[in-house]
mmCIF file of C-alpha atoms in Angstrom:
data_model
loop_
_atom_site.group_PDB
_atom_site.id
_atom_site.type_symbol
_atom_site.label_atom_id
_atom_site.label_comp_id
_atom_site.label_asym_id
_atom_site.label_seq_id
_atom_site.Cartn_x
_atom_site.Cartn_y
_atom_site.Cartn_z
ATOM 1 C CA MET N 29 18.857 76.300 -38.953
ATOM 2 C CA ARG N 30 17.562 74.491 -36.251
ATOM 3 C CA ILE N 31 16.649 69.950 -36.997
ATOM 4 C CA PHE N 32 14.142 67.977 -35.344
ATOM 5 C CA ARG N 33 13.377 64.571 -36.445
ATOM 6 C CA PHE N 34 11.305 62.198 -35.421
ATOM 7 C CA ALA N 35 12.273 58.690 -35.578
ATOM 8 C CA PRO N 36 10.098 55.750 -34.673
ATOM 9 C CA SER N 37 10.427 52.517 -35.457
ATOM 10 C CA PRO N 38 8.231 50.586 -38.031
ATOM 11 C CA THR N 39 7.127 47.464 -35.126
ATOM 12 C CA GLY N 40 3.813 48.703 -34.669
ATOM 13 C CA TYR N 41 1.118 51.257 -35.500
ATOM 14 C CA LEU N 42 1.965 54.651 -34.080
ATOM 15 C CA HIS N 43 -0.034 55.398 -30.670
ATOM 16 C CA ILE N 44 -1.037 58.796 -29.479
ATOM 17 C CA GLY N 45 2.249 59.214 -27.704
ATOM 18 C CA ASN N 46 4.062 58.685 -30.604
ATOM 19 C CA ALA N 47 2.024 61.643 -32.167
ATOM 20 C CA ARG N 48 2.636 63.414 -28.770
ATOM 21 C CA THR N 49 6.731 63.043 -29.832
ATOM 22 C CA ALA N 50 6.079 63.453 -33.667
ATOM 23 C CA LEU N 51 4.046 67.027 -32.995
ATOM 24 C CA TRP N 52 6.352 68.845 -30.463
ATOM 25 C CA ASN N 53 8.784 68.677 -33.174
ATOM 26 C CA TYR N 54 7.055 69.127 -36.214
ATOM 27 C CA LEU N 55 5.699 71.926 -34.881
ATOM 28 C CA LEU N 56 8.872 73.588 -32.842
ATOM 29 C CA ALA N 57 10.275 73.280 -36.349
ATOM 30 C CA LEU N 58 7.528 75.002 -37.606
ATOM 31 C CA LYS N 59 7.441 77.464 -35.298
ATOM 32 C CA CYS N 60 11.245 78.430 -36.034
ATOM 33 C CA GLY N 61 11.380 77.962 -39.435
ATOM 34 C CA GLY N 62 13.020 74.621 -38.815
ATOM 35 C CA ARG N 63 13.272 71.696 -41.014
ATOM 36 C CA PHE N 64 11.853 68.070 -39.899
ATOM 37 C CA ILE N 65 13.283 64.886 -40.959
ATOM 38 C CA LEU N 66 11.251 61.481 -40.788
ATOM 39 C CA ARG N 67 13.279 58.456 -40.210
ATOM 40 C CA LEU N 68 12.654 55.164 -39.765
ATOM 41 C CA ASP N 69 14.810 53.251 -37.019
ATOM 42 C CA ASP N 70 14.269 49.390 -38.894
ATOM 43 C CA THR N 71 17.795 48.120 -37.898
ATOM 44 C CA ASP N 72 15.635 45.096 -36.106
ATOM 45 C CA VAL N 73 15.065 43.341 -39.281
ATOM 46 C CA GLU N 74 13.234 40.329 -37.674
ATOM 47 C CA ARG N 75 10.234 42.959 -35.816
ATOM 48 C CA SER N 76 10.672 45.773 -38.310
ATOM 49 C CA ARG N 77 7.790 45.342 -41.267
ATOM 50 C CA GLU N 78 7.048 47.614 -44.355
ATOM 51 C CA ASP N 79 3.436 47.494 -44.038
ATOM 52 C CA TYR N 80 3.696 49.136 -40.450
ATOM 53 C CA ALA N 81 6.283 51.865 -42.469
ATOM 54 C CA ARG N 82 3.915 52.660 -44.985
ATOM 55 C CA ALA N 83 1.470 53.103 -41.925
ATOM 56 C CA ILE N 84 3.775 55.726 -40.149
ATOM 57 C CA GLU N 85 3.783 57.986 -43.193
ATOM 58 C CA THR N 86 0.011 57.184 -43.831
ATOM 59 C CA ASP N 87 -1.017 58.232 -40.146
ATOM 60 C CA LEU N 88 0.995 61.400 -39.575
ATOM 61 C CA ALA N 89 0.267 62.679 -43.277
ATOM 62 C CA TRP N 90 -3.433 62.602 -41.917
ATOM 63 C CA LEU N 91 -2.125 64.280 -38.394
ATOM 64 C CA GLY N 92 -0.753 67.168 -41.111
ATOM 65 C CA ILE N 93 2.742 66.605 -40.423
ATOM 66 C CA ARG N 94 4.962 67.509 -44.056
ATOM 67 C CA TRP N 95 8.766 65.850 -43.529
ATOM 68 C CA SER N 96 11.651 67.450 -45.680
ATOM 69 C CA ARG N 97 13.596 64.103 -45.297
ATOM 70 C CA LEU N 98 12.819 60.797 -45.179
ATOM 71 C CA GLU N 99 15.705 58.196 -44.241
ATOM 72 C CA ARG N 100 15.649 54.986 -43.230
ATOM 73 C CA GLN N 101 18.306 52.932 -41.188
ATOM 74 C CA SER N 102 18.278 50.010 -43.219
ATOM 75 C CA ALA N 103 19.925 52.016 -46.145
ATOM 76 C CA ARG N 104 23.102 53.125 -44.042
ATOM 77 C CA THR N 105 24.883 49.578 -42.729
ATOM 78 C CA GLY N 106 27.946 51.123 -44.499
ATOM 79 C CA ARG N 107 27.814 54.383 -42.776
ATOM 80 C CA TYR N 108 27.423 52.660 -39.028
ATOM 81 C CA VAL N 109 30.520 50.170 -40.155
ATOM 82 C CA ALA N 110 32.912 53.147 -40.712
ATOM 83 C CA ALA N 111 31.742 54.914 -37.433
ATOM 84 C CA LEU N 112 32.364 51.831 -35.430
ATOM 85 C CA GLU N 113 35.697 51.447 -37.085
ATOM 86 C CA GLN N 114 36.637 55.086 -36.222
ATOM 87 C CA LEU N 115 35.898 54.693 -32.492
ATOM 88 C CA LYS N 116 38.165 51.210 -32.927
ATOM 89 C CA ALA N 117 41.116 52.648 -34.157
ATOM 90 C CA ARG N 118 40.548 55.459 -31.090
ATOM 91 C CA GLY N 119 40.167 52.496 -28.424
ATOM 92 C CA LEU N 120 36.971 53.685 -27.728
ATOM 93 C CA VAL N 121 34.944 50.210 -27.923
ATOM 94 C CA TYR N 122 35.783 46.891 -27.712
ATOM 95 C CA ALA N 123 35.208 43.182 -28.520
ATOM 96 C CA ALA N 124 33.056 41.203 -25.238
ATOM 97 C CA TYR N 125 32.177 37.782 -25.972
ATOM 98 C CA GLU N 126 29.936 36.583 -23.629
ATOM 99 C CA THR N 127 26.587 35.355 -24.643
ATOM 100 C CA PRO N 128 23.321 36.470 -23.026
ATOM 101 C CA GLU N 129 22.813 33.542 -20.571
ATOM 102 C CA GLU N 130 26.214 34.037 -19.310
ATOM 103 C CA LEU N 131 25.417 37.831 -18.746
ATOM 104 C CA GLU N 132 22.147 36.688 -17.150
ATOM 105 C CA ARG N 133 24.122 34.843 -14.988
ATOM 106 C CA LYS N 134 26.713 37.653 -13.845
ATOM 107 C CA ARG N 135 23.435 39.862 -13.516
ATOM 108 C CA ARG N 136 21.906 37.384 -11.277
ATOM 109 C CA ARG N 137 25.409 36.955 -9.136
ATOM 110 C CA GLN N 138 25.600 40.820 -8.859
ATOM 111 C CA ALA N 139 21.839 40.714 -7.172
ATOM 112 C CA ALA N 140 22.180 38.175 -5.033
ATOM 113 C CA ARG N 141 25.722 40.312 -3.354
ATOM 114 C CA GLY N 142 23.602 43.665 -3.303
ATOM 115 C CA LEU N 143 25.602 44.890 -6.360
ATOM 116 C CA PRO N 144 24.136 46.834 -9.247
ATOM 117 C CA PRO N 145 24.098 44.806 -12.357
ATOM 118 C CA ILE N 146 26.657 46.884 -14.737
ATOM 119 C CA TYR N 147 28.854 45.320 -16.687
ATOM 120 C CA ASP N 148 32.309 44.387 -15.373
ATOM 121 C CA ARG N 149 34.317 44.321 -18.456
ATOM 122 C CA ALA N 150 35.912 41.120 -18.116
ATOM 123 C CA SER N 151 36.685 40.682 -21.852
ATOM 124 C CA LEU N 152 39.074 43.890 -21.554
ATOM 125 C CA LYS N 153 40.984 41.721 -19.429
ATOM 126 C CA LEU N 154 41.230 38.730 -22.374
ATOM 127 C CA THR N 155 44.365 38.164 -23.568
ATOM 128 C CA VAL N 156 45.103 38.009 -27.427
ATOM 129 C CA GLU N 157 45.348 33.613 -26.772
ATOM 130 C CA GLU N 158 41.968 33.646 -25.052
ATOM 131 C CA ARG N 159 40.129 36.043 -27.627
ATOM 132 C CA THR N 160 41.725 33.855 -30.258
ATOM 133 C CA ALA N 161 40.579 30.402 -28.680
ATOM 134 C CA LEU N 162 36.932 31.606 -28.037
ATOM 135 C CA GLU N 163 36.240 32.922 -31.743
ATOM 136 C CA ALA N 164 38.323 29.355 -32.333
ATOM 137 C CA ARG N 165 35.167 28.026 -30.472
ATOM 138 C CA GLY N 166 32.685 30.219 -32.782
ATOM 139 C CA ARG N 167 32.289 32.809 -30.456
ATOM 140 C CA ARG N 168 31.606 36.124 -32.195
ATOM 141 C CA PRO N 169 31.895 39.260 -30.579
ATOM 142 C CA HIS N 170 29.443 41.927 -30.019
ATOM 143 C CA TRP N 171 31.193 45.467 -29.603
ATOM 144 C CA ARG N 172 30.527 47.988 -26.819
ATOM 145 C CA PHE N 173 31.594 51.323 -26.207
ATOM 146 C CA ARG N 174 33.480 51.662 -23.256
ATOM 147 C CA LEU N 175 31.946 54.881 -21.233
ATOM 148 C CA SER N 176 34.204 57.673 -19.374
ATOM 149 C CA GLY N 177 32.760 57.198 -15.944
ATOM 150 C CA ALA N 178 32.585 61.125 -16.251
ATOM 151 C CA ASP N 179 29.325 63.369 -14.821
ATOM 152 C CA VAL N 180 27.298 63.993 -17.708
ATOM 153 C CA ARG N 181 25.244 67.386 -17.662
ATOM 154 C CA TRP N 182 23.328 69.059 -20.032
ATOM 155 C CA ASN N 183 20.523 71.471 -20.354
ATOM 156 C CA ASP N 184 17.382 69.622 -20.933
ATOM 157 C CA GLY N 185 14.303 71.815 -22.394
ATOM 158 C CA VAL N 186 11.878 70.033 -20.307
ATOM 159 C CA ARG N 187 13.480 69.126 -17.227
ATOM 160 C CA GLY N 188 16.293 72.192 -16.730
ATOM 161 C CA PRO N 189 20.090 71.341 -15.644
ATOM 162 C CA SER N 190 20.300 67.610 -15.933
ATOM 163 C CA HIS N 191 23.084 65.113 -14.895
ATOM 164 C CA ILE N 192 24.171 60.937 -15.258
ATOM 165 C CA GLU N 193 27.264 59.564 -14.075
ATOM 166 C CA THR N 194 28.465 56.953 -16.279
ATOM 167 C CA SER N 195 30.091 55.453 -13.715
ATOM 168 C CA SER N 196 26.615 53.543 -12.917
ATOM 169 C CA LEU N 197 25.682 52.600 -16.077
ATOM 170 C CA SER N 198 26.980 49.422 -18.044
ATOM 171 C CA ASP N 199 29.267 49.654 -21.179
ATOM 172 C CA PRO N 200 26.427 49.856 -23.724
ATOM 173 C CA VAL N 201 26.630 47.329 -26.648
ATOM 174 C CA LEU N 202 27.003 49.239 -29.996
ATOM 175 C CA VAL N 203 26.874 46.473 -32.481
ATOM 176 C CA ARG N 204 25.520 42.469 -31.408
ATOM 177 C CA GLU N 205 27.928 39.903 -32.703
ATOM 178 C CA ASP N 206 25.734 38.772 -35.979
ATOM 179 C CA GLY N 207 26.287 42.856 -37.115
ATOM 180 C CA THR N 208 22.713 44.068 -36.155
ATOM 181 C CA VAL N 209 23.538 48.194 -35.024
ATOM 182 C CA LEU N 210 21.936 48.796 -32.224
ATOM 183 C CA TYR N 211 19.634 52.323 -31.395
ATOM 184 C CA THR N 212 21.821 53.732 -29.383
ATOM 185 C CA PHE N 213 24.613 53.801 -31.879
ATOM 186 C CA ALA N 214 22.874 54.035 -35.329
ATOM 187 C CA SER N 215 20.500 57.055 -33.415
ATOM 188 C CA VAL N 216 23.660 58.657 -32.838
ATOM 189 C CA VAL N 217 25.456 58.684 -35.924
ATOM 190 C CA ASP N 218 22.378 59.516 -37.746
ATOM 191 C CA ASP N 219 21.845 62.339 -36.197
ATOM 192 C CA ALA N 220 25.180 63.377 -36.167
ATOM 193 C CA ASP N 221 25.292 62.783 -40.104
ATOM 194 C CA MET N 222 21.871 64.849 -40.113
ATOM 195 C CA GLY N 223 22.832 67.673 -38.822
ATOM 196 C CA VAL N 224 20.014 67.299 -36.056
ATOM 197 C CA THR N 225 20.190 69.943 -33.669
ATOM 198 C CA ASP N 226 17.178 69.166 -31.703
ATOM 199 C CA ILE N 227 16.083 66.143 -29.800
ATOM 200 C CA VAL N 228 12.914 66.192 -28.431
ATOM 201 C CA ARG N 229 11.884 62.554 -27.114
ATOM 202 C CA GLY N 230 9.851 61.182 -24.262
ATOM 203 C CA GLU N 231 11.383 60.951 -20.542
ATOM 204 C CA ASP N 232 11.696 57.168 -21.144
ATOM 205 C CA HIS N 233 14.871 58.035 -23.006
ATOM 206 C CA VAL N 234 16.433 60.297 -20.133
ATOM 207 C CA ALA N 235 19.204 57.506 -19.363
ATOM 208 C CA ASN N 236 19.849 57.159 -22.790
ATOM 209 C CA THR N 237 20.994 60.843 -22.806
ATOM 210 C CA ALA N 238 24.189 60.516 -21.066
ATOM 211 C CA VAL N 239 25.967 57.707 -23.200
ATOM 212 C CA GLN N 240 24.737 59.323 -26.230
ATOM 213 C CA ILE N 241 26.360 62.464 -25.192
ATOM 214 C CA GLU N 242 29.714 60.759 -24.873
ATOM 215 C CA ILE N 243 29.150 58.647 -28.217
ATOM 216 C CA PHE N 244 28.757 61.913 -30.112
ATOM 217 C CA ARG N 245 31.972 63.766 -28.645
ATOM 218 C CA ALA N 246 33.550 60.291 -29.003
ATOM 219 C CA LEU N 247 32.808 60.514 -32.678
ATOM 220 C CA GLY N 248 33.807 64.368 -32.951
ATOM 221 C CA VAL N 249 30.278 65.875 -32.930
ATOM 222 C CA GLU N 250 28.840 68.685 -30.776
ATOM 223 C CA PRO N 251 25.567 67.156 -29.521
ATOM 224 C CA PRO N 252 22.354 68.529 -30.027
ATOM 225 C CA ASP N 253 19.934 70.126 -27.307
ATOM 226 C CA PHE N 254 17.982 67.526 -25.516
ATOM 227 C CA ALA N 255 14.169 68.111 -23.995
ATOM 228 C CA HIS N 256 12.460 64.929 -22.406
ATOM 229 C CA HIS N 257 8.477 65.436 -22.487
ATOM 230 C CA ASN N 258 6.171 63.935 -19.953
ATOM 231 C CA LEU N 259 4.585 60.799 -20.952
ATOM 232 C CA ILE N 260 1.271 59.851 -21.294
ATOM 233 C CA VAL N 261 -0.545 56.687 -20.242
ATOM 234 C CA ALA N 262 -4.395 54.971 -21.227
ATOM 235 C CA ALA N 263 -6.826 55.879 -18.362
ATOM 236 C CA SER N 264 -6.024 52.716 -16.835
ATOM 237 C CA GLY N 265 -2.477 54.233 -16.056
ATOM 238 C CA GLU N 266 -1.016 51.434 -18.606
ATOM 239 C CA ALA N 267 2.091 52.588 -20.854
ATOM 240 C CA MET N 268 1.458 52.433 -24.393
ATOM 241 C CA SER N 269 3.162 50.276 -26.880
ATOM 242 C CA LYS N 270 3.156 49.899 -30.583
ATOM 243 C CA ARG N 271 2.968 46.218 -30.202
ATOM 244 C CA THR N 272 -0.337 46.095 -28.803
ATOM 245 C CA GLY N 273 -1.963 48.623 -30.974
ATOM 246 C CA ALA N 274 -3.845 50.133 -28.358
ATOM 247 C CA LEU N 275 -4.869 53.955 -29.036
ATOM 248 C CA SER N 276 -2.992 53.654 -32.271
ATOM 249 C CA LEU N 277 -3.523 56.750 -34.739
ATOM 250 C CA ARG N 278 -5.442 54.162 -36.901
ATOM 251 C CA SER N 279 -8.251 53.152 -34.845
ATOM 252 C CA PHE N 280 -8.874 56.412 -34.620
ATOM 253 C CA ARG N 281 -8.450 57.537 -38.096
ATOM 254 C CA GLU N 282 -11.071 54.736 -38.681
ATOM 255 C CA ALA N 283 -13.292 55.764 -36.636
ATOM 256 C CA GLY N 284 -13.682 59.359 -38.016
ATOM 257 C CA ALA N 285 -11.884 61.155 -35.483
ATOM 258 C CA ASP N 286 -10.460 64.504 -36.877
ATOM 259 C CA PRO N 287 -6.921 64.892 -37.273
ATOM 260 C CA LEU N 288 -7.234 68.686 -35.190
ATOM 261 C CA ALA N 289 -8.725 66.593 -32.478
ATOM 262 C CA VAL N 290 -6.112 63.781 -31.900
ATOM 263 C CA ALA N 291 -2.957 66.840 -32.484
ATOM 264 C CA ALA N 292 -5.243 68.902 -29.514
ATOM 265 C CA VAL N 293 -4.768 66.198 -27.029
ATOM 266 C CA ALA N 294 -1.669 64.429 -27.892
ATOM 267 C CA VAL N 295 0.104 68.016 -28.313
ATOM 268 C CA LEU N 296 -1.893 69.808 -25.113
ATOM 269 C CA THR N 297 -2.581 67.012 -22.660
ATOM 270 C CA GLY N 298 -0.359 67.385 -19.687
ATOM 271 C CA THR N 299 0.804 70.862 -20.224
ATOM 272 C CA SER N 300 -0.682 74.095 -18.851
ATOM 273 C CA GLU N 301 -2.497 74.874 -21.931
ATOM 274 C CA PRO N 302 -6.266 74.052 -21.945
ATOM 275 C CA VAL N 303 -6.979 70.826 -24.281
ATOM 276 C CA GLN N 304 -9.122 72.466 -26.829
ATOM 277 C CA ALA N 305 -9.489 72.497 -30.506
ATOM 278 C CA HIS N 306 -7.725 75.082 -33.060
ATOM 279 C CA PRO N 307 -8.122 75.801 -37.018
ATOM 280 C CA GLY N 308 -4.724 74.470 -37.796
ATOM 281 C CA LEU N 309 -1.139 73.109 -36.675
ATOM 282 C CA GLU N 310 0.377 76.806 -37.512
ATOM 283 C CA ALA N 311 -1.871 77.961 -34.623
ATOM 284 C CA PHE N 312 -0.649 75.199 -31.995
ATOM 285 C CA ALA N 313 2.878 75.955 -33.446
ATOM 286 C CA ALA N 314 2.331 79.397 -32.790
ATOM 287 C CA LEU N 315 0.924 78.367 -28.961
ATOM 288 C CA ILE N 316 3.661 75.593 -28.173
ATOM 289 C CA ASP N 317 7.082 76.370 -25.660
ATOM 290 C CA LEU N 318 8.847 73.328 -23.779
ATOM 291 C CA SER N 319 8.611 75.437 -20.725
ATOM 292 C CA LYS N 320 4.611 74.697 -20.414
ATOM 293 C CA ILE N 321 5.490 70.945 -20.340
ATOM 294 C CA SER N 322 4.222 69.284 -16.900
ATOM 295 C CA ARG N 323 6.819 67.013 -15.511
ATOM 296 C CA ALA N 324 4.138 65.020 -14.464
ATOM 297 C CA LEU N 325 2.717 61.262 -15.660
ATOM 298 C CA THR N 326 -0.328 62.266 -17.232
ATOM 299 C CA LYS N 327 -3.567 60.154 -17.943
ATOM 300 C CA PHE N 328 -5.265 60.324 -21.610
ATOM 301 C CA ASP N 329 -9.139 59.538 -22.135
ATOM 302 C CA PRO N 330 -9.893 59.138 -25.722
ATOM 303 C CA ALA N 331 -13.231 60.578 -24.889
ATOM 304 C CA GLU N 332 -11.365 63.856 -25.226
ATOM 305 C CA ILE N 333 -10.557 63.265 -28.823
ATOM 306 C CA GLU N 334 -14.574 62.381 -29.414
ATOM 307 C CA HIS N 335 -15.458 65.174 -27.838
ATOM 308 C CA LEU N 336 -12.745 67.811 -29.495
ATOM 309 C CA SER N 337 -13.985 65.368 -33.118
ATOM 310 C CA ALA N 338 -17.977 66.897 -32.258
ATOM 311 C CA ARG N 339 -16.803 70.194 -31.953
ATOM 312 C CA LEU N 340 -15.303 70.671 -34.910
ATOM 313 C CA LEU N 341 -17.499 68.702 -37.132
ATOM 314 C CA HIS N 342 -20.174 71.116 -35.848
ATOM 315 C CA ALA N 343 -18.442 74.287 -36.337
ATOM 316 C CA LYS N 344 -17.545 73.180 -40.308
ATOM 317 C CA SER N 345 -19.357 74.887 -43.264
ATOM 318 C CA PHE N 346 -21.184 73.494 -45.777
ATOM 319 C CA ALA N 347 -18.984 74.472 -48.353
ATOM 320 C CA GLU N 348 -16.092 72.601 -46.315
ATOM 321 C CA VAL N 349 -18.330 69.445 -45.770
ATOM 322 C CA ARG N 350 -19.994 69.453 -49.392
ATOM 323 C CA ASP N 351 -17.930 66.558 -51.017
ATOM 324 C CA ASP N 352 -18.095 64.299 -48.424
ATOM 325 C CA LEU N 353 -21.613 64.445 -48.084
ATOM 326 C CA ALA N 354 -22.251 63.874 -51.800
ATOM 327 C CA ALA N 355 -20.149 61.105 -51.473
ATOM 328 C CA MET N 356 -22.947 59.620 -49.088
ATOM 329 C CA GLY N 357 -25.412 60.774 -51.241
ATOM 330 C CA ILE N 358 -26.673 63.876 -49.853
ATOM 331 C CA ALA N 359 -26.768 66.520 -52.694
ATOM 332 C CA GLY N 360 -29.080 69.120 -54.503
ATOM 333 C CA LEU N 361 -31.129 72.031 -53.404
ATOM 334 C CA LYS N 362 -31.789 71.008 -49.653
ATOM 335 C CA ALA N 363 -27.734 69.688 -49.059
ATOM 336 C CA GLU N 364 -26.934 72.951 -47.465
ATOM 337 C CA ALA N 365 -29.994 73.563 -45.540
ATOM 338 C CA PHE N 366 -30.180 70.048 -44.202
ATOM 339 C CA TRP N 367 -26.445 70.465 -43.043
ATOM 340 C CA GLY N 368 -27.524 73.877 -41.010
ATOM 341 C CA ALA N 369 -30.117 71.806 -39.461
ATOM 342 C CA VAL N 370 -28.650 68.814 -38.113
ATOM 343 C CA ARG N 371 -24.508 69.451 -38.054
ATOM 344 C CA GLY N 372 -24.966 70.117 -34.122
ATOM 345 C CA ASN N 373 -26.306 66.648 -33.474
ATOM 346 C CA LEU N 374 -24.172 64.264 -34.840
ATOM 347 C CA ALA N 375 -20.831 63.010 -33.413
ATOM 348 C CA ARG N 376 -19.597 62.132 -36.621
ATOM 349 C CA ILE N 377 -19.846 62.796 -40.489
ATOM 350 C CA GLU N 378 -20.615 59.510 -41.070
ATOM 351 C CA GLU N 379 -24.075 59.781 -39.307
ATOM 352 C CA ALA N 380 -25.392 61.964 -41.467
ATOM 353 C CA PRO N 381 -27.146 59.506 -43.447
ATOM 354 C CA GLY N 382 -29.197 58.731 -40.971
ATOM 355 C CA TRP N 383 -30.503 62.336 -40.140
ATOM 356 C CA TRP N 384 -30.855 62.704 -44.032
ATOM 357 C CA HIS N 385 -33.116 59.776 -44.010
ATOM 358 C CA VAL N 386 -35.592 61.547 -41.480
ATOM 359 C CA VAL N 387 -35.351 64.334 -42.714
ATOM 360 C CA ASN N 388 -36.975 63.048 -46.337
ATOM 361 C CA GLY N 389 -38.667 60.062 -44.849
ATOM 362 C CA PRO N 390 -40.778 58.238 -45.027
ATOM 363 C CA ILE N 391 -40.338 57.390 -41.481
ATOM 364 C CA ALA N 392 -42.426 54.554 -39.734
ATOM 365 C CA PRO N 393 -43.066 55.155 -36.468
ATOM 366 C CA HIS N 394 -42.454 53.428 -33.375
ATOM 367 C CA VAL N 395 -45.657 53.120 -30.954
ATOM 368 C CA ARG N 396 -45.505 51.962 -27.739
#
């Protein structure tokens, strides 16, 4: 069985770009009869918040996404410690003692000499006595994974045959000196333990892929299949961020957008399919294919969601909106006829009470 996952960090509200990744994974799982895991990558204790975690679940449920398993990285600390010990035993990680300031000075010196900012593995040259002396002065090591320097290749589900030479990369830090596990390591351990077979994510993660493939193999696990979709940006060209709250799913929900309209824009923008609403997520699942995703960066216009939401609202029968109208005080024998008469004028169902007042009067004329 194929297993997909969406692994957001609860450090802000999900935006339309996050919805794109979540929906592609969910719909591909739906299409092939696979499973979908929601995993909260909450190892960043300083920035992760419980209200953001709850909001992620709310936003995804509003979109119609249903997960078969919910996991939190914060509950798996012991597993990361065990995996690190496994790599230590094989000599695949090493202790490094530089402070962030010292590393920054190294990068500046390398830049001045026209060299790439790659870690020089100076910590590997330390003697036992030198390491002991550093620790006696209060230094605590962070742990780096020793890359092989090989040309790592994979067949990307969107980009096709891809490769990165890990000799061009710094050995990644897996665990900080305070014991905090970084994304690169925790994500691989989780994906390995949870049997994830397919990772579909934004192309901003391409550079991580070769590193993570090497870590998978170091742990004795065959890497999943990777696919990196194009990114959608705001109409201004600005990248989206959970920290700014721009174009958040929460804001669309509060504005009365139809979740299927949001799904249409999130899934179909930047593909060969026209951006149009469909009757349910099952219809999207039947339609999507990774080969339809463009390689180009795509701009997103929020007006598309407003337009599609209105079209979906106009197509709704009275039975579909009866309860919503009743909650607004629109009920009785005239309610169904009212809906048939005014729905084409509505952008949002919240506008219905104003039209109900127009129909039932009295109305004071505006004379100029």
